[in-house]
Coordinates of C-alpha atoms and ligand atoms in Angstrom, one line a residue:
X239 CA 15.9 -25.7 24.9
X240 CA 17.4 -22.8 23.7
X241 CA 21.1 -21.8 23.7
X242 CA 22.2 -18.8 25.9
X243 CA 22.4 -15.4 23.7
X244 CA 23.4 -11.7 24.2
X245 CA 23.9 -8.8 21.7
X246 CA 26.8 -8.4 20.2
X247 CA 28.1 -5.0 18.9
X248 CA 29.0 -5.5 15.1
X249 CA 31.4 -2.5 15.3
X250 CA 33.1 -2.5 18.2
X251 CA 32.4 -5.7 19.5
X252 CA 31.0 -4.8 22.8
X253 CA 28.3 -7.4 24.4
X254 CA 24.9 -6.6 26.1
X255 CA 22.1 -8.3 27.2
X256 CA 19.4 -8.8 25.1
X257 CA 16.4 -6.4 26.5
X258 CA 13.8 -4.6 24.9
X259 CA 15.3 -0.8 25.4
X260 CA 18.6 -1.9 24.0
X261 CA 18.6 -1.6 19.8
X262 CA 21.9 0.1 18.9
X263 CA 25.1 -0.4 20.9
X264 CA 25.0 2.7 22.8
X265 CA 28.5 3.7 22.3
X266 CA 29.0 3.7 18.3
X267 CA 25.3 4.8 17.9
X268 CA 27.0 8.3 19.7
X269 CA 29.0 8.5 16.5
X270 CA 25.8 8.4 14.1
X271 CA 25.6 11.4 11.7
X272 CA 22.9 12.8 9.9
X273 CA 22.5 11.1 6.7
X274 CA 24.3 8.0 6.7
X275 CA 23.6 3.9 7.7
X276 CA 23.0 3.1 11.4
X277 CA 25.7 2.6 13.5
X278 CA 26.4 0.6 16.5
X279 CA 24.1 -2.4 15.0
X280 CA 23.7 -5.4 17.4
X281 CA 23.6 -8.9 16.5
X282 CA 22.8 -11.8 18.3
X283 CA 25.8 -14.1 19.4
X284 CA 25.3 -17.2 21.0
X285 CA 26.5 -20.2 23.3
X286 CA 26.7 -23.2 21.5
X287 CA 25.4 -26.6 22.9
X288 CA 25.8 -29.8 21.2
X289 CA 22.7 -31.5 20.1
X290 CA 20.9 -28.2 18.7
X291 CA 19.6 -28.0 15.4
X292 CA 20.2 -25.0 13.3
X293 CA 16.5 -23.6 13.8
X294 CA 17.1 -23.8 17.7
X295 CA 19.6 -20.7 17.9
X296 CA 17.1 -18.1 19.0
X297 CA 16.7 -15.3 21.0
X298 CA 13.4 -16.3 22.1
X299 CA 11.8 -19.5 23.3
X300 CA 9.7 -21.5 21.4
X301 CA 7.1 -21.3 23.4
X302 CA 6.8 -17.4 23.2
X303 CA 6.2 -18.0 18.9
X304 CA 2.8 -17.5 17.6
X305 CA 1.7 -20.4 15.7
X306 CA 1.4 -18.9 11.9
X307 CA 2.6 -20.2 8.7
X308 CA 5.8 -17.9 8.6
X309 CA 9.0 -19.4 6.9
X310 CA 9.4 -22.6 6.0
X311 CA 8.7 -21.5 2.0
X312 CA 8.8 -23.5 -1.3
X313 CA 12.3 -23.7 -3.0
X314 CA 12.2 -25.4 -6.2
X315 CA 13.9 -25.9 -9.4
X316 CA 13.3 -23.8 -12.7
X317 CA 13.1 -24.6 -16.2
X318 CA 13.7 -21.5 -17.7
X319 CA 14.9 -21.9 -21.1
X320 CA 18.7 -20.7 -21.3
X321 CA 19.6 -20.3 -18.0
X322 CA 21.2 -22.6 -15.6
X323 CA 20.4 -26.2 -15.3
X324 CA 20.4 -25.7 -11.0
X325 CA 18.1 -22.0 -10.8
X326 CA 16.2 -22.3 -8.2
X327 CA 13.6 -19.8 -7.1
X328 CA 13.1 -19.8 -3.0
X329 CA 9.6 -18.4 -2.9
X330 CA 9.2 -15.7 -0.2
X331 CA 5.7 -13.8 -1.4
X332 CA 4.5 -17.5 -0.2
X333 CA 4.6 -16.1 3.2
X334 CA 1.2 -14.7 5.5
X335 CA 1.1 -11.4 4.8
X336 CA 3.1 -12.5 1.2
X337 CA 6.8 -11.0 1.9
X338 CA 9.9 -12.4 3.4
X339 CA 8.9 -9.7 5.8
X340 CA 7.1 -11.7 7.8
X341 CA 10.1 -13.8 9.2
X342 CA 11.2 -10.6 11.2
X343 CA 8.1 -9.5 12.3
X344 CA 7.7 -12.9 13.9
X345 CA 10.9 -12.5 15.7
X346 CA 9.5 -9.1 17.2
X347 CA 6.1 -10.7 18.1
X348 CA 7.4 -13.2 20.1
X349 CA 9.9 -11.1 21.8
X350 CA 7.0 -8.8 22.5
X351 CA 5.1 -11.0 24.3
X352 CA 8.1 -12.4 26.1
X353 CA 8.6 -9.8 27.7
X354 CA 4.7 -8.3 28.0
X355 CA 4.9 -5.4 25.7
X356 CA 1.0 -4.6 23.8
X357 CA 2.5 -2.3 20.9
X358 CA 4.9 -2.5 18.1
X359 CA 5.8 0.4 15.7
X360 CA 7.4 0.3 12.3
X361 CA 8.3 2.4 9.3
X362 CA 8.0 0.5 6.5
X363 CA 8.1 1.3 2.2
X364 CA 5.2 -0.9 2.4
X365 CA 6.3 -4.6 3.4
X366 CA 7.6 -4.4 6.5
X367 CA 4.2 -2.4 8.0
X368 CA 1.7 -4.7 6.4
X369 CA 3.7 -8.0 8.1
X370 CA 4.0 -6.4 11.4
X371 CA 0.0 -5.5 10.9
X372 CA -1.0 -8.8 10.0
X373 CA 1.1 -10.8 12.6
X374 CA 0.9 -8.3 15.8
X375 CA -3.1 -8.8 14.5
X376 CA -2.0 -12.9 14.8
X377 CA -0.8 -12.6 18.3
X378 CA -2.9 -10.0 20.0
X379 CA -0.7 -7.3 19.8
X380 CA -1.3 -3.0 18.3
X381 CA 1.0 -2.4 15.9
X382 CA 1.5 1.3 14.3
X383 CA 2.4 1.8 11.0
X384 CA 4.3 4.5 9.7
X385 CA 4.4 4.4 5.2
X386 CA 5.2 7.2 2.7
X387 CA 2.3 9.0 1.4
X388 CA 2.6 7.0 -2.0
X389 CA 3.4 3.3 -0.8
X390 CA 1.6 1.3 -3.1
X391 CA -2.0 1.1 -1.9
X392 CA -2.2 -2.6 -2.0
X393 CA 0.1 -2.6 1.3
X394 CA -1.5 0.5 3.0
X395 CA -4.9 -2.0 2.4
X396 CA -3.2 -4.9 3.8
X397 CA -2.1 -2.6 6.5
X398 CA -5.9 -1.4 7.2
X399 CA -7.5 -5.1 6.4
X400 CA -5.7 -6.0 9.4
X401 CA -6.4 -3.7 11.8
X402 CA -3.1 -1.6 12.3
X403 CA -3.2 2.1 13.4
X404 CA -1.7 3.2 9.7
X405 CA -0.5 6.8 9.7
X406 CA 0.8 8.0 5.8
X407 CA 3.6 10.0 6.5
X408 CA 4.4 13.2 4.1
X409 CA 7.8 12.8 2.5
X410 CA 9.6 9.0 2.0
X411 CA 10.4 6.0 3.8
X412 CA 13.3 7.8 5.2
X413 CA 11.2 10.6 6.8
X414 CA 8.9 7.9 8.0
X415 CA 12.0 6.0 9.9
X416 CA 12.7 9.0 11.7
X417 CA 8.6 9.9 12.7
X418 CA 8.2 6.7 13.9
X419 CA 11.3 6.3 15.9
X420 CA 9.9 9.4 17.9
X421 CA 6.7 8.3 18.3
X422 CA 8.5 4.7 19.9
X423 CA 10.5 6.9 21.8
X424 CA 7.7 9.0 22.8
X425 CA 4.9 6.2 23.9
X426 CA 7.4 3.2 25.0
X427 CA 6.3 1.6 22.1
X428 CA 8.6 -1.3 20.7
X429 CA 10.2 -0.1 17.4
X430 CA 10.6 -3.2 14.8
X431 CA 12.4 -0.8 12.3
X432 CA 14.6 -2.6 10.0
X433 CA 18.3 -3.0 11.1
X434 CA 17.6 -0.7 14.6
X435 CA 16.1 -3.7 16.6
X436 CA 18.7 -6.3 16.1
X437 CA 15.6 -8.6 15.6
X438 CA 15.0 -8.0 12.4
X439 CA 18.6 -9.4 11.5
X440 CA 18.4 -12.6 13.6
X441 CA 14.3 -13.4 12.3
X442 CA 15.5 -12.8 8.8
X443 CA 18.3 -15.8 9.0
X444 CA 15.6 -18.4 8.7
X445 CA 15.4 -18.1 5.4
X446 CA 19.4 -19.0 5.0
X447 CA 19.3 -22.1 6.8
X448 CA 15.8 -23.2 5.2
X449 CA 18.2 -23.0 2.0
X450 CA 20.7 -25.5 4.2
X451 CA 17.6 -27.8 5.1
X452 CA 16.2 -28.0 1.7
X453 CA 19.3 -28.4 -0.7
X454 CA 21.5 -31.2 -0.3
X455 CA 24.3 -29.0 -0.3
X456 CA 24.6 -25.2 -0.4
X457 CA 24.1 -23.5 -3.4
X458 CA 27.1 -21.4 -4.8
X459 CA 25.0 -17.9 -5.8
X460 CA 21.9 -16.7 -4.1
X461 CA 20.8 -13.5 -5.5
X462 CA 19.1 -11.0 -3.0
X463 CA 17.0 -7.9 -3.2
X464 CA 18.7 -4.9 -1.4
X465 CA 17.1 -1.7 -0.2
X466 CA 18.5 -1.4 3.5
X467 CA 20.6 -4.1 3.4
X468 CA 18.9 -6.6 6.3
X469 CA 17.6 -8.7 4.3
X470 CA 21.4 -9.4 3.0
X471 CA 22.4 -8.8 6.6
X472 CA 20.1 -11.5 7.8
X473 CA 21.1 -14.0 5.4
X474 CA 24.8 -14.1 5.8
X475 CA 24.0 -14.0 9.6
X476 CA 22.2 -17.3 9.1
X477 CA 25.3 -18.8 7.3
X478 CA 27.7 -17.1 9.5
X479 CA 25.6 -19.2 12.1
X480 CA 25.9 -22.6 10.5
X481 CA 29.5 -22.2 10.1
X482 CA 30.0 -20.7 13.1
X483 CA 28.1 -23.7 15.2
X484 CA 29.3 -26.3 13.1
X485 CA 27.1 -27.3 10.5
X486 CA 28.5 -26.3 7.4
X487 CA 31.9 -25.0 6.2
X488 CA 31.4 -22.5 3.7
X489 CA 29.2 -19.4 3.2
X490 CA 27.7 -18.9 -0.2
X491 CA 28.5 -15.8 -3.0
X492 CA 25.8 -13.9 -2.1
X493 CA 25.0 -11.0 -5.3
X494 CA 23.1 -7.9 -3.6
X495 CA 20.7 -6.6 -6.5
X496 CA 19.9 -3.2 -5.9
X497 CA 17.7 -0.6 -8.5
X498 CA 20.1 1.8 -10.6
X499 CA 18.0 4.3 -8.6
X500 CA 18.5 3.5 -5.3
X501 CA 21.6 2.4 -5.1
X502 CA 23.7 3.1 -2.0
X503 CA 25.1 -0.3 -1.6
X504 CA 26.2 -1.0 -4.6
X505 CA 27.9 2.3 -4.7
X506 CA 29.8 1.8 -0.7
X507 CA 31.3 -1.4 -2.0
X508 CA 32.3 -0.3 -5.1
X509 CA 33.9 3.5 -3.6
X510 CA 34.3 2.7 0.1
X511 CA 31.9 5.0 1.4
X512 CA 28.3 5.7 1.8
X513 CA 27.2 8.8 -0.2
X514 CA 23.7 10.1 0.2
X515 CA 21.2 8.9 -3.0
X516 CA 18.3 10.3 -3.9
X517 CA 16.7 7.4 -4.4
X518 CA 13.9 7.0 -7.8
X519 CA 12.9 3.5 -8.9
X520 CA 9.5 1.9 -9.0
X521 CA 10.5 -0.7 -7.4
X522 CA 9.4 0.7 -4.0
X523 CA 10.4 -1.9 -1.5
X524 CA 14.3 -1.8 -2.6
X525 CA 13.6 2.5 -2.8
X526 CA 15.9 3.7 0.4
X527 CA 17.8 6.7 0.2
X528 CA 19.9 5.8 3.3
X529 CA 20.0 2.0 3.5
X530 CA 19.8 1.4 7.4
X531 CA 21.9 -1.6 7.6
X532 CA 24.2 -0.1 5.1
X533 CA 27.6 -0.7 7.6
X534 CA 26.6 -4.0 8.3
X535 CA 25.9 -4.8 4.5
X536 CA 28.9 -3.7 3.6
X537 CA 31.1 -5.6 6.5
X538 CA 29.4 -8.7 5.6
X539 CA 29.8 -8.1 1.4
X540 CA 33.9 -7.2 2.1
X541 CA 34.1 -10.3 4.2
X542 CA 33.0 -12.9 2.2
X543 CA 33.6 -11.8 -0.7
X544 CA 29.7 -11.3 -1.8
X545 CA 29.3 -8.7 -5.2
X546 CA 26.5 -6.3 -5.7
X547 CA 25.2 -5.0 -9.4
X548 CA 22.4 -2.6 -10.1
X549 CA 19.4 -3.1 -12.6
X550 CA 17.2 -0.1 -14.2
X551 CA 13.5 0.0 -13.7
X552 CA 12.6 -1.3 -17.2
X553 CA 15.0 -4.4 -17.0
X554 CA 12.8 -5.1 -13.7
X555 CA 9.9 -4.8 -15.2
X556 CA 10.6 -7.0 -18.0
X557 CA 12.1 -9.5 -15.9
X558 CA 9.1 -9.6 -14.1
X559 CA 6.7 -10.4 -16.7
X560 CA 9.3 -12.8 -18.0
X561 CA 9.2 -14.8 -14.5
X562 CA 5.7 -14.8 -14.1
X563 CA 5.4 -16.6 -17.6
X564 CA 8.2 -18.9 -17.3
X565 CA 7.6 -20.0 -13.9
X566 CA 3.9 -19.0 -12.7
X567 CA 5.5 -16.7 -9.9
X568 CA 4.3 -12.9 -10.3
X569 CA 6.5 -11.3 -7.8
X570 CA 6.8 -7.8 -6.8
X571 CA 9.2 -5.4 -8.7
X572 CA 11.9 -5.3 -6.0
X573 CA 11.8 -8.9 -6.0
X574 CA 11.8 -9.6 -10.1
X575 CA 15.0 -7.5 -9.7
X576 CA 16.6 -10.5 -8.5
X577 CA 15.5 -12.3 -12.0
X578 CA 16.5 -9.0 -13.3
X579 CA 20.1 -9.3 -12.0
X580 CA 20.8 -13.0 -12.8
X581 CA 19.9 -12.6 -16.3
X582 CA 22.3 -9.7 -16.4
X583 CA 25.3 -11.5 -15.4
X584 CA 24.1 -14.9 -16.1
X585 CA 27.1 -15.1 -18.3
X586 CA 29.4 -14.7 -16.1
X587 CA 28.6 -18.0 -13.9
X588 CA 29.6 -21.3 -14.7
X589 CA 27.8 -23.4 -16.2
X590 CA 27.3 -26.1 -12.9
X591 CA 27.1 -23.5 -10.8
X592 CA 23.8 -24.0 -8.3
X593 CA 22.2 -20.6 -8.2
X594 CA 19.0 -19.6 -5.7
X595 CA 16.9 -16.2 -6.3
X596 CA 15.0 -15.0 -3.3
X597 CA 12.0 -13.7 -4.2
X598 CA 10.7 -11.8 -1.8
X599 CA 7.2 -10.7 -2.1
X600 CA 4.0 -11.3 -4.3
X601 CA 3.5 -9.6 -7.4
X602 CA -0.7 -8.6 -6.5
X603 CA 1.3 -5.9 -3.6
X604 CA 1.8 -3.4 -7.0
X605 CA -0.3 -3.9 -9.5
X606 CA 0.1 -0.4 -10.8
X607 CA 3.9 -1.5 -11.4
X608 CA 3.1 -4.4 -13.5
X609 CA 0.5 -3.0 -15.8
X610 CA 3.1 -1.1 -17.6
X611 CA 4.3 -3.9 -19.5
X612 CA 0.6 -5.4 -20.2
X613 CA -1.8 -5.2 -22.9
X614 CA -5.4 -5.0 -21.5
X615 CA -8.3 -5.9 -24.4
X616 CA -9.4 -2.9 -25.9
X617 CA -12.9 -3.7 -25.7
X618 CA -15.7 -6.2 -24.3
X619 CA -16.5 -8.8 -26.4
X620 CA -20.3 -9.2 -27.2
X621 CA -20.2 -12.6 -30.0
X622 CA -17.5 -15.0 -30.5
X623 CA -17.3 -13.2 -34.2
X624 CA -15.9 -9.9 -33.3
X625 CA -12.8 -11.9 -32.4
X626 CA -9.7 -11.3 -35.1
Ligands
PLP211 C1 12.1 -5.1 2.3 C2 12.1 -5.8 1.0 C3 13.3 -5.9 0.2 C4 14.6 -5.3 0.7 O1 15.1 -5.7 1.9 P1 16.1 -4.8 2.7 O2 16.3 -5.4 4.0 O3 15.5 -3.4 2.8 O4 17.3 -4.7 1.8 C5 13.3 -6.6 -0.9 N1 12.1 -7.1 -1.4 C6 11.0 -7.0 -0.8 C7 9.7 -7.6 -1.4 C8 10.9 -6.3 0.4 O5 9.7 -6.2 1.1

């Protein structure tokens, strides 16, 4: 049984009923301007009913779900020398197509079906179009794919392996956003863009009340990758939802880590305002210029009182190799920015404080990232004796 749920505007507050052509509340999206977050973003509100469990409040029943191993990811407890005695690493690149991705396009596959529709598109850095390739492939659906020119080529091969129509798109992920909302538009295809179909919020809350399942109690910090912002966005909708259907009484400090480079967030919360960025950082999958779910980022980080900070490109990179050979995780740059940004105000926190860092995809996505900071051997070895 699910509970009864409708779309809630997260601006004006407006309610509609959850169906495929609605994605933005059609009266603040009127008031969208060039060059800044989306507005009029929906989220999904529900009836409560006593006797559900936290993983019952979906949009979508059960049986609509294709059966895939999506979610439901390893947390567990570091040993990092120096750092806290509670960090715990909540291991997202564990996921099918190896991102936290994957919980969204789930969400959007089984709403697909639900309602009969054969095609999903998406603009994606990378991620987002190789999960929606690999689980539209899962659950007999086309998907599109829409990816920069120079996404890494690991995720345009993912993309390919699984059969998705990929299309490289000249100019960034921004540019790609736009082109593929047209060509949704266009065909009557459904668009899984990130933050534009309300989806993507409500499938990325799993991952907040897995935390909830798997800890005895909440942690205090959870660190968080931010590009766009829905990945933030979907966790603080998932706590929202605890608290808000009685399961827990608090909502966590949530820390937004964004790049120095692509920074938008960081720099709203801090000045009040979005400014345009032109974003530069190697860490590709947190590389937005205009982070979609800015708005809604920013509501939720005022609310609760979350914090964002910024890490360069090198400090990524060298928390990267750092967490692969403390822990045995090699995860992507965007996601070692989370390592990245604990280490940089690991100070700050006290010293019993029980601190979670979502990593969010696997390290093998980038490879040409992660070389930078390796030595390769020189040269083959031939005998045992060349060795100094
Ligand atoms: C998409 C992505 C992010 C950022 O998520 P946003 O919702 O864009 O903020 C972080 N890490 C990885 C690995 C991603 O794929």
């Amino acid at each position: 049984m699910i509970p009864q749920s409708q779309y809630i505007c997260s601006e004006c507050g407006k309610r509609y009923e959850i169906l495929p052509e609605i994605m933005l509340c059609p009266d603040c999206s009127k008031k969208q301007q060039p060059n800044e977050p989306l507005r009029g973003i929906l989220e999904v509100e529900y009836s409560p009913l006593p006797g559900l469990r936290p993983g019952d409040y979906l949009p979508v029943e059960p049986r609509f779900f294709p059966q895939l191993p999506v979610g439901n990811t390893p947390l567990w407890k570091t040993a990092i020398s120096g750092t806290h005695r509670e960090l715990y690493i909540k291991d997202d690149s564990r996921n099918l197509s190896a991102s936290f991705k994957d919980r969204a396009s789930l969400l959007v596959a089984a709403f697909a079906i639900r309602h009969g529709i054969s095609e999903v598109a998406v603009a994606s850095t990378g991620n987002a179009g190789s999960s929606m390739a690999a689980i539209a492939a899962a659950s007999g659906l086309k998907s599109t794919i829409f990816l920069p020119e120079k996404a890494p080529r690991a995720k345009m091969i993912q993309a390919l392996q699984y059969g998705a129509r990929l299309i490289t798109v000249d100019g960034n992920y921004d540019k790609a956003f736009d082109l593929s909302l047209e060509y949704s538009d266009k065909y009557g295809v459904l668009s899984r863009n990130t933050a534009y179909n309300p989806l993507t919020i409500e499938g990325k809350k799993s991952a907040a009340i897995e935390l909830f399942q798997q800890m005895e109690s909440l942690p205090d910090y959870i660190f968080v990758p931010c590009g766009d912002g829905v990945i933030l966005g979907g966790m603080y909708k998932g706590f929202r939802d605890l608290l808000r259907y009685g399961f827990t009484e608090r909502i966590p400090l949530l820390v937004a880590v964004q790049a120095e480079g692509s920074a938008a967030i960081f720099n709203a919360l801090r000045d009040g305002k979005f400014h345009p960025v032109r974003s530069h950082t190697l860490a590709d999958s947190i590389a937005v210029d205009v982070p979609r779910g800015g708005y809604y980022a920013l509501q939720q980080l005022q609310r609760y009182g979350g914090r964002a900070i910024t890490v360069t490109d090198t400090a990524i990179l060298i928390a990267q190799k750092k967490l692969s050979g403390a822990t045995g995780l090699f995860a992507e740059p965007a996601a070692a920015a989370v390592y990245a940004g604990y280490e940089k105000i690991r100070a700050e926190l006290p010293e019993n404080a029980r601190i979670v860092l979502l990593i969010t995809g696997s390290g093998l996505k980038d490879i040409d990232s992660a070389v930078k900071e390796l030595k390769f051997p020189k040269k083959a070895l031939s005998k045992i004796g060349e060795l100094a």
